[in-house]
Coordinates of C-alpha atoms and ligand atoms in Angstrom, one line a residue:
X164 CA -7.9 -23.6 -27.2
X165 CA -6.1 -20.2 -26.7
X166 CA -3.9 -20.2 -23.6
X167 CA -5.4 -18.3 -20.7
X168 CA -3.9 -15.0 -19.6
X169 CA -4.3 -12.3 -16.9
X170 CA -6.5 -9.3 -17.5
X171 CA -3.6 -7.0 -17.0
X172 CA -0.7 -6.1 -14.8
X173 CA -2.6 -5.7 -11.6
X174 CA -4.0 -9.2 -12.0
X175 CA -0.6 -10.7 -12.4
X176 CA 1.0 -8.7 -9.6
X177 CA -1.7 -9.4 -7.1
X178 CA -1.8 -13.1 -7.9
X179 CA 2.0 -13.3 -7.5
X180 CA 1.8 -11.3 -4.2
X181 CA -1.0 -13.6 -3.2
X182 CA 1.3 -16.6 -3.7
X183 CA 4.1 -15.0 -1.8
X184 CA 2.1 -13.6 1.1
X185 CA 1.0 -16.6 3.2
X186 CA 1.8 -18.6 6.3
X187 CA 5.4 -17.9 5.6
X188 CA 4.8 -14.2 6.5
X189 CA 2.2 -14.4 9.2
X190 CA 3.3 -17.6 11.0
X191 CA 7.0 -18.0 10.3
X192 CA 8.4 -14.6 9.8
X193 CA 7.7 -13.0 13.2
X194 CA 9.3 -15.9 15.1
X195 CA 12.2 -16.2 12.7
X196 CA 13.0 -12.6 13.3
X197 CA 12.4 -12.8 17.0
X198 CA 14.5 -15.9 17.4
X199 CA 17.4 -15.0 15.2
X200 CA 18.5 -11.6 16.5
X201 CA 15.6 -9.2 15.8
X202 CA 16.3 -6.5 13.3
X203 CA 19.9 -7.9 12.8
X204 CA 18.2 -10.9 11.3
X205 CA 16.0 -8.6 9.3
X206 CA 19.1 -7.1 7.7
X207 CA 20.6 -10.5 6.8
X208 CA 17.2 -11.6 5.4
X209 CA 16.7 -8.4 3.4
X210 CA 20.2 -8.9 1.9
X211 CA 19.3 -12.4 0.8
X212 CA 16.0 -11.3 -0.5
X213 CA 17.8 -8.7 -2.7
X214 CA 20.7 -10.9 -3.7
X215 CA 19.0 -14.2 -4.1
X216 CA 15.2 -13.9 -3.9
X217 CA 14.6 -11.1 -6.3
X218 CA 17.0 -12.3 -9.0
X219 CA 15.6 -15.8 -8.6
X220 CA 12.1 -14.5 -8.9
X221 CA 13.1 -12.7 -12.0
X222 CA 14.6 -15.8 -13.5
X223 CA 11.3 -17.6 -13.0
X224 CA 9.4 -14.7 -14.6
X225 CA 11.7 -14.6 -17.6
X226 CA 11.3 -18.4 -18.1
X227 CA 7.6 -18.2 -17.9
X228 CA 6.9 -15.2 -20.1
X229 CA 9.5 -16.3 -22.7
X230 CA 8.0 -19.8 -23.1
X231 CA 4.4 -19.2 -22.2
X232 CA 4.6 -22.6 -20.6
X233 CA 4.6 -24.1 -17.2
X234 CA 8.0 -25.3 -15.9
X235 CA 8.3 -28.6 -17.8
X236 CA 7.4 -27.2 -21.1
X237 CA 9.4 -24.0 -20.4
X238 CA 12.7 -25.8 -19.8
X239 CA 12.1 -28.2 -22.7
X240 CA 11.0 -25.7 -25.3
X241 CA 13.6 -23.1 -24.4
X242 CA 16.4 -25.6 -24.6
X243 CA 15.1 -27.9 -27.3
X244 CA 16.0 -30.8 -25.0
X245 CA 13.6 -33.4 -23.4
X246 CA 16.0 -33.9 -20.6
X247 CA 15.6 -30.3 -19.4
X248 CA 11.9 -31.0 -19.6
X249 CA 12.4 -33.8 -17.1
X250 CA 14.4 -31.5 -14.8
X251 CA 11.3 -29.3 -14.8
X252 CA 9.4 -32.1 -13.2
X253 CA 10.9 -30.9 -9.9
X254 CA 8.2 -28.3 -9.9
X255 CA 5.4 -30.9 -10.1
X256 CA 7.0 -32.6 -7.1
X257 CA 7.3 -29.2 -5.3
X258 CA 3.7 -28.5 -5.9
X259 CA 2.6 -31.8 -4.4
X260 CA 5.0 -31.6 -1.4
X261 CA 4.0 -28.1 -0.6
X262 CA 0.3 -28.8 -0.8
X263 CA 0.6 -32.0 1.3
X264 CA 1.5 -30.0 4.4
X265 CA 0.3 -26.5 3.7
X266 CA -3.2 -27.8 3.3
X267 CA -3.1 -29.3 6.8
X268 CA -2.0 -26.0 8.3
X269 CA -4.7 -24.3 6.2
X270 CA -7.1 -26.8 7.8
X271 CA -6.0 -25.8 11.3
X272 CA -6.7 -22.2 10.5
X273 CA -10.2 -23.0 9.3
X274 CA -10.7 -24.9 12.5
X275 CA -9.7 -22.0 14.6
X276 CA -11.8 -19.7 12.5
X277 CA -14.8 -21.8 13.1
X278 CA -14.0 -22.2 16.8
X279 CA -13.3 -18.5 17.4
X280 CA -16.9 -17.0 17.7
X281 CA -17.7 -19.4 20.6
X282 CA -14.2 -19.2 22.1
X283 CA -14.0 -23.0 22.0
X284 CA -10.3 -23.0 22.6
X285 CA -10.1 -20.3 25.2
X286 CA -10.2 -22.5 28.2
X287 CA -7.1 -24.6 27.3
X288 CA -5.3 -23.2 24.2
X289 CA -2.4 -25.6 24.5
X290 CA -4.5 -28.7 25.0
X291 CA -6.8 -27.6 22.2
X292 CA -4.0 -27.4 19.7
X293 CA -2.6 -30.8 20.7
X294 CA -6.1 -32.3 20.3
X295 CA -6.8 -31.0 16.9
X296 CA -3.3 -30.9 15.2
X297 CA -3.3 -34.5 14.0
X298 CA -5.9 -37.1 13.5
X299 CA -9.4 -37.4 11.9
X300 CA -10.4 -33.8 12.7
X301 CA -7.2 -32.4 11.1
X302 CA -7.8 -34.6 8.1
X303 CA -11.4 -33.3 7.7
X304 CA -10.4 -29.7 7.9
X305 CA -7.5 -30.3 5.5
X306 CA -10.0 -31.7 3.0
X307 CA -12.2 -28.6 3.5
X308 CA -9.2 -26.3 2.8
X309 CA -8.1 -28.3 -0.2
X310 CA -11.7 -28.1 -1.5
X311 CA -11.6 -24.3 -1.3
X312 CA -8.2 -24.3 -3.0
X313 CA -9.4 -26.5 -5.8
X314 CA -12.6 -24.5 -6.2
X315 CA -10.6 -21.4 -7.1
X316 CA -8.2 -23.2 -9.4
X317 CA -11.1 -24.9 -11.1
X318 CA -12.5 -21.5 -12.1
X319 CA -9.4 -20.8 -14.3
X320 CA -6.8 -18.1 -14.5
X321 CA -9.0 -15.1 -14.8
X322 CA -12.4 -16.2 -13.4
X323 CA -10.8 -18.2 -10.6
X324 CA -7.3 -17.2 -9.5
X325 CA -7.3 -13.5 -10.6
X326 CA -10.7 -12.8 -9.4
X327 CA -10.0 -14.3 -6.0
X328 CA -6.6 -12.8 -5.4
X329 CA -7.6 -9.3 -6.4
X330 CA -10.2 -9.3 -3.6
X331 CA -8.2 -11.3 -1.0
X332 CA -4.9 -9.4 -1.1
X333 CA -6.2 -5.9 -0.4
X334 CA -8.4 -7.3 2.4
X335 CA -5.4 -9.0 4.0
X336 CA -3.3 -5.9 3.9
X337 CA -6.0 -3.6 5.2
X338 CA -7.1 -5.8 8.1
X339 CA -3.5 -6.5 9.2
X340 CA -2.7 -2.8 9.1
X341 CA -5.8 -2.1 11.2
X342 CA -4.9 -4.9 13.7
X343 CA -1.4 -3.6 13.9
X344 CA -2.7 -0.2 14.9
X345 CA -5.0 -1.8 17.4
X346 CA -2.2 -3.9 18.8
X347 CA -0.1 -0.8 19.4
X348 CA -2.5 0.0 22.2
X349 CA -1.9 -3.2 24.0
X350 CA 0.1 -3.2 27.3
X351 CA 2.9 -5.3 25.9
X352 CA 3.4 -3.4 22.7
X353 CA 6.4 -1.4 23.8
X354 CA 8.2 -4.5 25.0
X355 CA 7.3 -6.3 21.8
X356 CA 8.7 -3.6 19.6
X357 CA 11.9 -3.5 21.6
X358 CA 12.3 -7.2 21.3
X359 CA 11.4 -7.3 17.6
X360 CA 13.6 -4.4 16.7
X361 CA 16.4 -5.1 19.0
X362 CA 19.5 -5.1 16.9
X363 CA 21.3 -8.2 18.3
X364 CA 24.5 -8.2 16.3
X365 CA 26.2 -10.5 18.8
X366 CA 23.8 -13.3 18.4
X367 CA 23.9 -13.0 14.6
X368 CA 27.7 -13.2 14.7
X369 CA 27.8 -16.1 17.1
X370 CA 25.4 -18.2 15.0
X371 CA 26.2 -16.6 11.6
X372 CA 25.8 -19.8 9.7
X373 CA 22.4 -20.8 11.3
X374 CA 21.1 -17.3 10.9
X375 CA 22.1 -17.0 7.3
X376 CA 20.5 -20.4 6.6
X377 CA 17.3 -19.5 8.4
X378 CA 17.3 -16.3 6.4
X379 CA 17.9 -18.0 3.1
X380 CA 15.2 -20.7 3.7
X381 CA 12.8 -18.0 4.8
X382 CA 13.6 -15.8 1.8
X383 CA 12.9 -18.6 -0.8
X384 CA 9.8 -20.0 0.9
X385 CA 8.2 -16.6 1.5
X386 CA 8.8 -15.4 -2.0
X387 CA 7.5 -18.7 -3.5
X388 CA 10.7 -19.1 -5.4
X389 CA 12.1 -22.5 -6.5
X390 CA 8.7 -24.3 -7.0
X391 CA 8.0 -23.0 -10.5
X392 CA 4.8 -21.2 -9.3
X393 CA 6.2 -18.0 -10.6
X394 CA 7.2 -19.5 -14.0
X395 CA 3.6 -20.7 -14.2
X396 CA 2.1 -17.4 -13.3
X397 CA 4.4 -15.4 -15.6
X398 CA 3.4 -17.8 -18.5
X399 CA 0.0 -16.1 -18.3
X400 CA 1.4 -12.6 -18.7
X401 CA 0.1 -11.3 -22.0
X402 CA 1.8 -8.0 -22.4
X403 CA 5.3 -6.7 -22.2
X404 CA 5.5 -5.3 -18.6
X405 CA 8.6 -4.6 -16.8
X406 CA 9.5 -7.9 -15.1
X407 CA 12.2 -6.4 -12.9
X408 CA 9.8 -3.7 -11.7
X409 CA 7.2 -6.4 -10.9
X410 CA 9.6 -8.6 -9.1
X411 CA 10.8 -5.7 -6.9
X412 CA 7.3 -4.7 -6.1
X413 CA 6.3 -8.2 -5.1
X414 CA 9.4 -8.5 -2.8
X415 CA 8.6 -5.2 -1.2
X416 CA 5.0 -5.9 -0.6
X417 CA 5.8 -9.4 0.7
X418 CA 8.3 -8.1 3.2
X419 CA 6.0 -5.3 4.3
X420 CA 3.3 -7.9 5.1
X421 CA 5.8 -9.9 7.1
X422 CA 6.7 -6.9 9.1
X423 CA 3.1 -5.9 9.6
X424 CA 2.3 -9.4 10.8
X425 CA 5.0 -9.1 13.3
X426 CA 3.5 -5.9 14.6
X427 CA 0.3 -7.7 15.2
X428 CA 1.5 -11.1 16.5
X429 CA 4.3 -10.0 18.9
X430 CA 2.4 -7.3 20.8
X431 CA -0.4 -9.9 21.3
X432 CA 2.1 -12.3 22.8
X433 CA 3.9 -9.8 24.9
X434 CA 0.7 -8.6 26.4
X435 CA -0.2 -12.1 27.6
X436 CA 1.3 -13.4 30.8
X437 CA 2.7 -16.9 30.5
X438 CA 3.3 -16.8 26.8
X439 CA 6.9 -17.0 25.7
X440 CA 7.2 -14.9 22.5
X441 CA 10.4 -16.7 21.4
X442 CA 9.0 -20.2 21.3
X443 CA 8.6 -21.8 17.9
X444 CA 7.3 -24.9 16.3
X445 CA 4.2 -25.5 14.3
X446 CA 1.9 -24.8 17.2
X447 CA 3.4 -21.5 18.3
X448 CA 1.1 -19.2 16.4
X449 CA -1.9 -21.1 17.4
X450 CA -1.2 -21.6 21.0
X451 CA 0.3 -18.2 21.7
X452 CA -2.2 -16.1 19.8
X453 CA -5.1 -18.2 21.0
X454 CA -4.0 -17.6 24.6
X455 CA -3.8 -13.9 24.0
X456 CA -7.2 -13.7 22.5
X457 CA -8.7 -15.7 25.4
X458 CA -7.6 -12.9 27.8
X459 CA -8.9 -9.9 25.7
X460 CA -12.3 -8.3 25.8
X461 CA -14.2 -9.3 22.7
X462 CA -11.5 -11.8 22.1
X463 CA -13.9 -14.0 20.1
X464 CA -14.5 -11.3 17.5
X465 CA -10.8 -10.3 17.2
X466 CA -9.7 -14.0 16.9
X467 CA -12.3 -14.6 14.2
X468 CA -11.0 -11.6 12.2
X469 CA -7.4 -12.6 12.7
X470 CA -7.9 -16.2 11.6
X471 CA -10.1 -15.1 8.7
X472 CA -7.2 -13.0 7.3
X473 CA -4.7 -15.8 7.9
X474 CA -7.1 -18.1 6.0
X475 CA -7.3 -15.8 3.0
X476 CA -3.5 -15.4 2.9
X477 CA -3.0 -19.1 3.1
X478 CA -5.6 -19.8 0.4
X479 CA -4.0 -17.3 -2.0
X480 CA -0.8 -19.3 -1.6
X481 CA -2.2 -22.7 -1.8
X482 CA -3.9 -22.0 -5.1
X483 CA -0.6 -21.1 -6.6
X484 CA 0.8 -24.5 -5.5
X485 CA -2.1 -26.4 -7.0
X486 CA -1.8 -24.4 -10.2
X487 CA 1.7 -25.6 -10.9
X488 CA 0.6 -29.2 -11.1
X489 CA -2.7 -28.4 -12.9
X490 CA -0.9 -26.2 -15.5
X491 CA 1.5 -29.1 -16.1
X492 CA -1.4 -31.5 -16.8
X493 CA -3.1 -29.0 -19.0
X494 CA 0.0 -27.9 -21.0
X495 CA 1.8 -31.2 -21.3
X496 CA -0.7 -33.9 -20.9
X497 CA -3.7 -32.5 -22.7
X498 CA -6.1 -32.5 -19.8
X499 CA -9.0 -30.1 -19.5
X500 CA -8.6 -27.8 -16.5
X501 CA -11.6 -29.2 -14.6
X502 CA -10.4 -32.8 -14.8
X503 CA -6.8 -31.9 -14.0
X504 CA -7.9 -29.9 -10.9
X505 CA -10.1 -32.7 -9.6
X506 CA -7.3 -35.3 -10.3
X507 CA -4.6 -33.4 -8.5
X508 CA -6.9 -32.6 -5.6
X509 CA -7.6 -36.3 -5.3
X510 CA -3.9 -37.1 -5.0
X511 CA -3.4 -34.4 -2.4
X512 CA -6.4 -35.6 -0.6
X513 CA -4.5 -38.8 0.1
X514 CA -1.0 -37.4 0.7
X515 CA -2.4 -34.5 2.9
X516 CA -4.5 -36.9 4.9
X517 CA -1.3 -38.9 5.5
X518 CA 0.4 -35.9 6.9
X519 CA -2.7 -34.9 8.8
X520 CA -2.4 -38.2 10.7
X521 CA 1.3 -38.4 11.0
X522 CA 3.2 -35.6 12.8
X523 CA 6.5 -37.2 11.6
X524 CA 5.5 -37.1 8.0
X525 CA 4.2 -33.6 8.4
X526 CA 7.4 -32.4 10.0
X527 CA 9.5 -34.0 7.3
X528 CA 7.6 -32.4 4.5
X529 CA 7.3 -29.0 6.1
X530 CA 10.9 -28.9 7.1
X531 CA 13.9 -30.6 5.3
X532 CA 12.0 -31.9 2.3
X533 CA 10.5 -28.6 1.2
X534 CA 13.8 -26.9 1.8
X535 CA 15.7 -29.3 -0.4
X536 CA 13.0 -29.3 -3.2
X537 CA 12.8 -25.5 -3.4
X538 CA 16.6 -25.1 -3.3
X539 CA 17.1 -27.7 -6.0
X540 CA 14.4 -26.2 -8.1
X541 CA 15.8 -22.7 -7.9
X542 CA 19.3 -24.1 -8.7
X543 CA 18.0 -25.6 -11.9
X544 CA 16.1 -22.5 -12.9
X545 CA 19.0 -20.1 -12.3
X546 CA 21.6 -22.3 -14.1
X547 CA 19.2 -22.8 -17.0
X548 CA 18.4 -19.1 -17.3
X549 CA 22.1 -18.0 -17.2
X550 CA 23.7 -20.7 -19.2
X551 CA 21.1 -22.2 -21.5
X552 CA 18.8 -19.3 -22.2
X553 CA 21.8 -17.0 -21.9
X554 CA 21.7 -13.8 -23.9
X555 CA 18.0 -14.4 -24.7
X556 CA 17.3 -14.2 -21.0
X557 CA 18.9 -10.8 -20.8
X558 CA 16.8 -9.7 -23.8
X559 CA 13.6 -11.0 -22.1
X560 CA 14.6 -9.2 -18.9
X561 CA 14.9 -5.9 -20.7
X562 CA 11.7 -6.2 -22.7
X563 CA 9.3 -3.6 -21.6
X564 CA 11.6 -2.0 -19.1
X565 CA 13.7 1.1 -18.8
X566 CA 16.5 -0.8 -17.1
X567 CA 19.7 -1.0 -19.0
X568 CA 21.0 -4.1 -20.7
X569 CA 24.0 -3.7 -18.5
X570 CA 21.9 -4.4 -15.5
X571 CA 20.5 -7.5 -17.3
X572 CA 24.1 -8.7 -17.8
X573 CA 24.9 -8.2 -14.2
X574 CA 21.8 -10.2 -13.2
X575 CA 22.8 -13.0 -15.5
X576 CA 26.3 -13.1 -14.0
X577 CA 24.8 -13.2 -10.6
X578 CA 22.5 -16.1 -11.6
X579 CA 25.2 -18.1 -13.4
X580 CA 28.2 -17.6 -11.2
X581 CA 27.3 -16.5 -7.7
X582 CA 24.0 -18.2 -6.9
X583 CA 24.9 -21.8 -7.8
X584 CA 27.6 -22.2 -5.2
X585 CA 25.4 -20.5 -2.6
X586 CA 22.5 -22.7 -3.4
X587 CA 24.5 -25.9 -3.4
X588 CA 26.0 -24.8 -0.1
X589 CA 22.6 -24.3 1.6
X590 CA 21.6 -27.6 0.1
X591 CA 24.6 -29.4 1.7
X592 CA 24.1 -27.8 5.1
X593 CA 20.4 -28.6 5.0
X594 CA 21.0 -32.2 4.1
X595 CA 23.9 -32.6 6.6
X596 CA 21.7 -31.1 9.3
X597 CA 18.8 -33.4 8.4
X598 CA 20.9 -36.6 8.5
X599 CA 22.7 -35.4 11.6
X600 CA 26.3 -35.3 10.4
X601 CA 28.5 -32.3 11.3
X602 CA 30.9 -31.2 8.8
X603 CA 33.0 -28.0 9.1
X604 CA 31.4 -25.2 7.1
X605 CA 34.6 -24.5 5.2
X606 CA 34.6 -28.0 3.9
X607 CA 31.0 -27.8 2.9
X608 CA 31.8 -24.4 1.2
X609 CA 34.6 -25.9 -0.8
X610 CA 32.6 -28.9 -1.8
X611 CA 29.7 -26.6 -2.8
X612 CA 32.0 -24.5 -5.1
X613 CA 33.3 -27.7 -6.7
X614 CA 29.9 -29.2 -7.2
X615 CA 28.4 -26.0 -8.6
X616 CA 31.4 -25.7 -10.9
X617 CA 30.8 -29.2 -12.2
X618 CA 27.1 -28.6 -12.7
X619 CA 27.7 -25.3 -14.6
X620 CA 30.5 -26.8 -16.7
X621 CA 28.3 -29.8 -17.6
X622 CA 25.5 -27.5 -18.7
X623 CA 27.7 -25.2 -20.7
X624 CA 29.4 -28.2 -22.5
X625 CA 26.0 -29.8 -23.3
X626 CA 25.0 -26.5 -24.8
X627 CA 27.8 -26.3 -27.3
X628 CA 26.4 -27.3 -30.7
X629 CA 27.8 -30.6 -31.9
X630 CA 29.9 -30.4 -35.0
X631 CA 27.8 -31.8 -37.9
X632 CA 29.6 -34.6 -39.7
Ligands
LIG744 N1 5.1 -18.1 -0.1 C1 4.2 -18.9 0.6 C2 4.1 -18.4 2.0 O1 4.9 -17.6 2.4 O2 3.3 -18.9 2.8 C3 4.5 -20.3 0.5 C4 4.7 -20.8 -0.9 C5 3.7 -20.7 -1.9 C6 5.9 -21.4 -1.2 C7 4.0 -21.2 -3.2 C8 6.2 -21.9 -2.5 C9 5.2 -21.8 -3.5 F1 5.4 -22.2 -4.7

């Protein structure tokens, strides 16, 4: 059977934007910004998006389009080594880990959507969230969200994913823009903008490491980089489009939606007495925003609109997570798409139910585990692109673009030399935070450079053709 493909550029770009724009933008980004120094954080974050996110996204695009395979097949075929194929399995793990908590949050959103028209949570927003966050109800709504996700993926690349995302993305952007305009008329809007855009350099300087790490984690998660989603999506690109142009466009749209979401969420919070805009944690969006809607005229309607948009954004991301694993089964294991979709959904039904019941498991998956998996995945992809694919990667980068090959070479150097120590460093800090040991950052930095050096040297050595006897 011929491999599926997107109808054209718009389908690919919107599907990729759909993957990128999600809870990371609407739920995490406003608080990250507000908590980490306002627009000073924004500057650090944008720097990391440009220096790490976009180049990483491009690496995934190049691997996908060059191989026309999902991550396992891509790394194996492009290197001619089964071991690299095994490294690609990190993406299958990433897809399962991501879905196992994301689908639970997706379930919360559906629950709020259903409860909005009657204002069921208006009387006690905090108590409502605590009551529904974990347990049988959370599991049931997780299953519903997973079912919707699987329904789209079941339909295939064109009839399912492309058709859904080309409708969903414009709706998300338009409704958020409309709500941002409406929110500008709220009483707390001026305070919210001041807080959001406050350029708090001092706080960034004081906590430079924490802020940089928060920005790095946010940049990878929000761009869907490191999981192999973007390899998979690019493997369905039929024509020679400019991958650098597409990657840049996706990053710009993704950041714009994050900022837009901030312009909706923060004015809402600032207009509501008793809500602290800078609180965080999984419940923050739900409790804060729910409290705000409860106090507004026609709050039921507004809340329903808001949660509907969040649900669409979350769904267009979750389908990209499921697609990684489904594409692996289809490409590598000879499954038909429908059976693969049902099979993977059945697995996530179980793992997601576990995290719907256990706040500990949920916190672990949504926090340190996903950070480590995405960073490890991206590390593998950039080292592979720069050192194994090498000059062919630059050629693929330049295919269909007006960008010079010189830019491609600079990109390759960035991937091969600068990003590995950076990613190993964030990995180290993440792990040392998670296990609770404190090590001086210069020691971690030194170790990161050493480990990255060993990784790259090992890959380069393994690449050298063996002399034939
Ligand atoms: N980018 C998505 C968000 O911001 O919600 C999350 C995500 C989707 C991460 C797909 C990774 C991925 F492969």
